[in-house]
């Protein structure tokens, strides 16, 4: 798999070099939609692409790199540098109203290569379109809208990566559509796809851990249990007020039968997420997401593995300087803060009348500089309080992150 | 370079470093935590300690790595948060033995109940007719010192016939060694049985014995030392290496002893005097000493665990009808009191004291002492409230 992806990458790179030697093949940036009709769920269409001449193929991508220095209760592992991800996009108009788009991510210097999105869209009617391939399940807002350059923070939101296992994509098929009238936009997506497996309650994290299913690359070949994961999202936006989305994901995570023999009952999991974003008259933008997840964990298994989880984040971003900075026109400096909470195990111990803890709070302050819309250079200070299952004194982690993220 | 510019850069760099130092979470004081190695380990011993620390606190077992099929916990650290005491959530249930003739329910899953199971499997239940007792996991700290107390010293503290007439007897628990345990060079066996010292009933001989049993009975992990699967009862391939077990044993041996806090506080000192005056120290002996050890940091040291490592009859109130080794059902090994005041930091901010966590405060724990501890309990009740509080303040300082 890696070999083929590298070959594709080299092919595209060689085309770029070739294109640069021929003026008719120079890349040109495709103009982005500025009608404010785009929603969070349209993130795959809301990226800067470069087009080679008149070819019906467009390319893009983004890179993230950062350094970090964290201390936990007085102990630090020192300064380290990371390249969390290099992502390549490609889109192609196969025929009128038939489009292909893909997103391939190289994580941590190529340690992991993932096809995060590779879907064919067939547009039949604004309210009724077909999508199939590797789709990003539309749960919450961050999963589909996860490009690094869009965010003022180096780290991704914890609830969006450890409850919702962003980026969570699977092979599947479904429908999407949109309706716009005056200032209002309404849209939906609905998919059936492969889904989770029993690793979510059998993992090295020692808690219910939805991202554990991402390690199962076979989910791109076959379903773990033959029951499709259902994901539905609806969002409504008033162009001058706010966008609100509500999404739901439901599936079965266990292998309840094998070779025709029933082993267990079907054990379901459910996610409900709400997301909202708006910009206040003060140009302050608010962007948040909250998710509730529940899992049918066998009663005879350990309470270490929670039956309910919840968490979310709120980003508050305030532009403080706009204009020409260091010679770059239309630059922006933002001050931002992120508030986060995640509870991995909502409930009480069976043995004692006490709440199960296993939760964390975090806050991050950020100053970011955007020399263009596509590039962000950001400095973050983050403080986190994390309690173990029993609610013992919180482990405190704090540190600095400095990095950039840019579309190219 | 422009001197002003250089100065400005130095000032900014200094401010950044100062800020890092000021707004990073500080390490807790050494006497506020239980984990960490004894002082003066050599470099190779520190590397071994860290390997054991990782196996003990970080290694989480899954079905692929051998967990279960029935179990109590998924890791060692799951029962001993921060190397401290556990809670009722991780309490162990033992069943099936009522006297020194042994456990009559080994064929039915004894001696330990595995009350959790992987999906698809059924956890154990206590068989009809079996008595049982619940054991809250103890703190791990300072165990290497306790392991090095000589049999001779333990026997010197015993008074099985209460010859001194103080109402305190104290007997060691003699047990049979499993094949994988080698007795100490200066062990003092009796009728082929050896003095055991670890556990609520002092039923484990040394830390290797304790560790192998915990892997097997708590997590369902087989080893070359204990190759039987607790669910099937069959011999299976080892699921943890000998090296890992030895590293965990070394980790437990070299965890530091808890450090007493506020020793010079007059209230603590007065409370300690009360502790002695009402006879607590007859069993909770302050000072023990280690013998020689290849780890020089442990060798020939005097330490302060507040235990005599002996079994004492604690009365009918604490008699669950279950026992281990040669102990009687009402007999319990004197638990070390060091680290007592830090218990809430590993017990979710609460106290769960006595063998099964039934005492929710130090005061309650004292009041639950019966049998050989009844006289001290009576004396405690006659103390003024001020003196009671001073005694409790002293115990909280341990």
Short mmCIF file of N, CA and C in Angstrom, two decimals, chain A residues 349 352 387-394, chain B residues 32-35 56-57 76-91 136-141 338-353:
data_model
loop_
_atom_site.label_atom_id
_atom_site.label_comp_id
_atom_site.label_asym_id
_atom_site.label_seq_id
_atom_site.Cartn_x
_atom_site.Cartn_y
_atom_site.Cartn_z
N UNK A 349 -19.26 3.90 40.72
CA UNK A 349 -18.75 2.56 40.99
C UNK A 349 -19.85 1.67 41.55
N UNK A 352 -18.96 1.12 45.50
CA UNK A 352 -19.03 2.23 46.45
C UNK A 352 -19.89 3.34 45.86
N UNK A 387 -7.56 13.53 35.97
CA UNK A 387 -7.77 12.65 37.13
C UNK A 387 -7.92 11.21 36.68
N UNK A 388 -7.43 10.29 37.51
CA UNK A 388 -7.54 8.88 37.17
C UNK A 388 -8.94 8.37 37.50
N UNK A 389 -9.14 7.09 37.29
CA UNK A 389 -10.45 6.47 37.49
C UNK A 389 -11.02 6.74 38.88
N UNK A 390 -10.14 6.71 39.88
CA UNK A 390 -10.58 6.80 41.27
C UNK A 390 -10.79 8.24 41.74
N UNK A 391 -10.34 9.19 40.93
CA UNK A 391 -10.48 10.59 41.33
C UNK A 391 -9.37 11.04 42.25
N UNK A 392 -8.21 10.41 42.16
CA UNK A 392 -7.07 10.84 42.96
C UNK A 392 -6.59 12.20 42.50
N UNK A 393 -5.69 12.84 43.28
CA UNK A 393 -5.24 14.19 42.89
C UNK A 393 -4.83 14.25 41.42
N UNK A 394 -5.25 15.34 40.78
CA UNK A 394 -5.05 15.44 39.33
C UNK A 394 -3.58 15.54 38.96
N UNK B 32 5.32 13.75 49.97
CA UNK B 32 3.89 13.75 49.67
C UNK B 32 3.49 12.64 48.70
N UNK B 33 4.45 11.90 48.21
CA UNK B 33 4.14 10.82 47.26
C UNK B 33 4.81 9.52 47.71
N UNK B 34 4.24 8.45 47.25
CA UNK B 34 4.75 7.13 47.65
C UNK B 34 5.67 6.52 46.60
N UNK B 35 5.52 6.92 45.35
CA UNK B 35 6.34 6.26 44.33
C UNK B 35 7.72 6.90 44.24
N UNK B 56 4.95 -2.53 35.76
CA UNK B 56 3.96 -2.47 36.85
C UNK B 56 2.87 -1.44 36.56
N UNK B 57 3.29 -0.26 36.13
CA UNK B 57 2.32 0.85 36.04
C UNK B 57 1.80 1.13 34.64
N UNK B 76 -1.14 -4.16 36.96
CA UNK B 76 -0.70 -4.11 38.37
C UNK B 76 -1.08 -2.76 38.97
N UNK B 77 -0.77 -1.69 38.20
CA UNK B 77 -1.02 -0.35 38.71
C UNK B 77 -2.49 -0.05 38.91
N UNK B 78 -3.36 -0.82 38.26
CA UNK B 78 -4.79 -0.59 38.40
C UNK B 78 -5.27 -0.78 39.83
N UNK B 79 -4.58 -1.61 40.61
CA UNK B 79 -4.96 -1.85 42.01
C UNK B 79 -4.16 -0.99 42.97
N UNK B 80 -3.05 -0.44 42.51
CA UNK B 80 -2.16 0.31 43.43
C UNK B 80 -1.84 1.66 42.79
N UNK B 81 -2.83 2.53 42.70
CA UNK B 81 -2.60 3.85 42.07
C UNK B 81 -1.49 4.58 42.81
N UNK B 82 -0.51 5.06 42.08
CA UNK B 82 0.59 5.78 42.70
C UNK B 82 1.32 4.96 43.74
N UNK B 83 1.25 3.64 43.60
CA UNK B 83 1.86 2.68 44.54
C UNK B 83 1.24 2.75 45.93
N UNK B 84 0.05 3.31 46.00
CA UNK B 84 -0.64 3.40 47.29
C UNK B 84 -1.69 2.31 47.44
N UNK B 85 -2.49 2.46 48.50
CA UNK B 85 -3.54 1.48 48.78
C UNK B 85 -4.61 1.50 47.71
N UNK B 86 -5.31 0.39 47.55
CA UNK B 86 -6.41 0.30 46.62
C UNK B 86 -7.73 0.68 47.27
N UNK B 87 -8.80 0.48 46.53
CA UNK B 87 -10.14 0.83 47.02
C UNK B 87 -11.05 -0.40 46.86
N UNK B 88 -12.27 -0.29 47.36
CA UNK B 88 -13.20 -1.41 47.16
C UNK B 88 -13.42 -1.77 45.69
N UNK B 89 -13.15 -0.83 44.78
CA UNK B 89 -13.30 -1.15 43.35
C UNK B 89 -12.34 -2.26 42.94
N UNK B 90 -11.17 -2.30 43.57
CA UNK B 90 -10.19 -3.33 43.20
C UNK B 90 -9.98 -4.33 44.33
N UNK B 91 -10.93 -4.40 45.23
CA UNK B 91 -10.81 -5.36 46.33
C UNK B 91 -10.77 -6.79 45.81
N UNK B 136 -8.48 -5.37 50.62
CA UNK B 136 -8.15 -4.16 49.86
C UNK B 136 -6.67 -4.17 49.52
N UNK B 137 -6.30 -3.88 48.28
CA UNK B 137 -4.87 -3.91 47.93
C UNK B 137 -4.06 -2.97 48.81
N UNK B 138 -2.92 -3.45 49.30
CA UNK B 138 -2.08 -2.60 50.15
C UNK B 138 -1.19 -1.67 49.34
N UNK B 139 -0.57 -0.72 50.03
CA UNK B 139 0.46 0.12 49.37
C UNK B 139 1.69 -0.75 49.10
N UNK B 140 2.44 -0.34 48.08
CA UNK B 140 3.62 -1.15 47.70
C UNK B 140 4.92 -0.65 48.30
N UNK B 141 4.85 0.49 48.91
CA UNK B 141 6.12 1.15 49.21
C UNK B 141 6.87 0.48 50.35
N UNK B 338 3.16 2.92 57.91
CA UNK B 338 3.83 3.99 57.15
C UNK B 338 3.02 4.28 55.87
N UNK B 339 2.96 5.52 55.53
CA UNK B 339 2.19 5.93 54.35
C UNK B 339 0.71 6.08 54.62
N UNK B 340 0.27 5.82 55.89
CA UNK B 340 -1.17 5.85 56.19
C UNK B 340 -1.79 7.20 55.82
N UNK B 341 -1.11 8.28 56.14
CA UNK B 341 -1.68 9.60 55.89
C UNK B 341 -1.80 9.95 54.42
N UNK B 342 -1.12 9.22 53.57
CA UNK B 342 -1.21 9.48 52.13
C UNK B 342 -2.24 8.58 51.44
N UNK B 343 -2.90 7.74 52.24
CA UNK B 343 -3.86 6.80 51.65
C UNK B 343 -4.93 7.48 50.79
N UNK B 344 -5.50 8.62 51.25
CA UNK B 344 -6.55 9.23 50.42
C UNK B 344 -6.07 9.61 49.01
N UNK B 345 -4.76 9.82 48.87
CA UNK B 345 -4.25 10.21 47.54
C UNK B 345 -4.28 9.06 46.55
N UNK B 346 -4.49 7.85 47.04
CA UNK B 346 -4.63 6.72 46.12
C UNK B 346 -6.00 6.07 46.24
N UNK B 347 -6.80 6.59 47.19
CA UNK B 347 -8.13 6.00 47.42
C UNK B 347 -9.23 6.99 47.06
N UNK B 348 -8.95 7.83 46.07
CA UNK B 348 -9.97 8.76 45.57
C UNK B 348 -10.39 9.79 46.59
N UNK B 349 -9.44 10.21 47.45
CA UNK B 349 -9.75 11.25 48.43
C UNK B 349 -10.43 10.73 49.67
N UNK B 350 -10.59 9.43 49.79
CA UNK B 350 -11.28 8.82 50.93
C UNK B 350 -10.31 7.92 51.69
N UNK B 351 -10.71 7.48 52.87
CA UNK B 351 -10.01 6.41 53.57
C UNK B 351 -10.81 5.12 53.43
N UNK B 352 -10.16 4.06 53.04
CA UNK B 352 -10.75 2.71 53.10
C UNK B 352 -9.73 1.84 53.84
N UNK B 353 -9.91 1.74 55.16
CA UNK B 353 -8.90 1.07 55.99
C UNK B 353 -9.42 -0.26 56.51
#
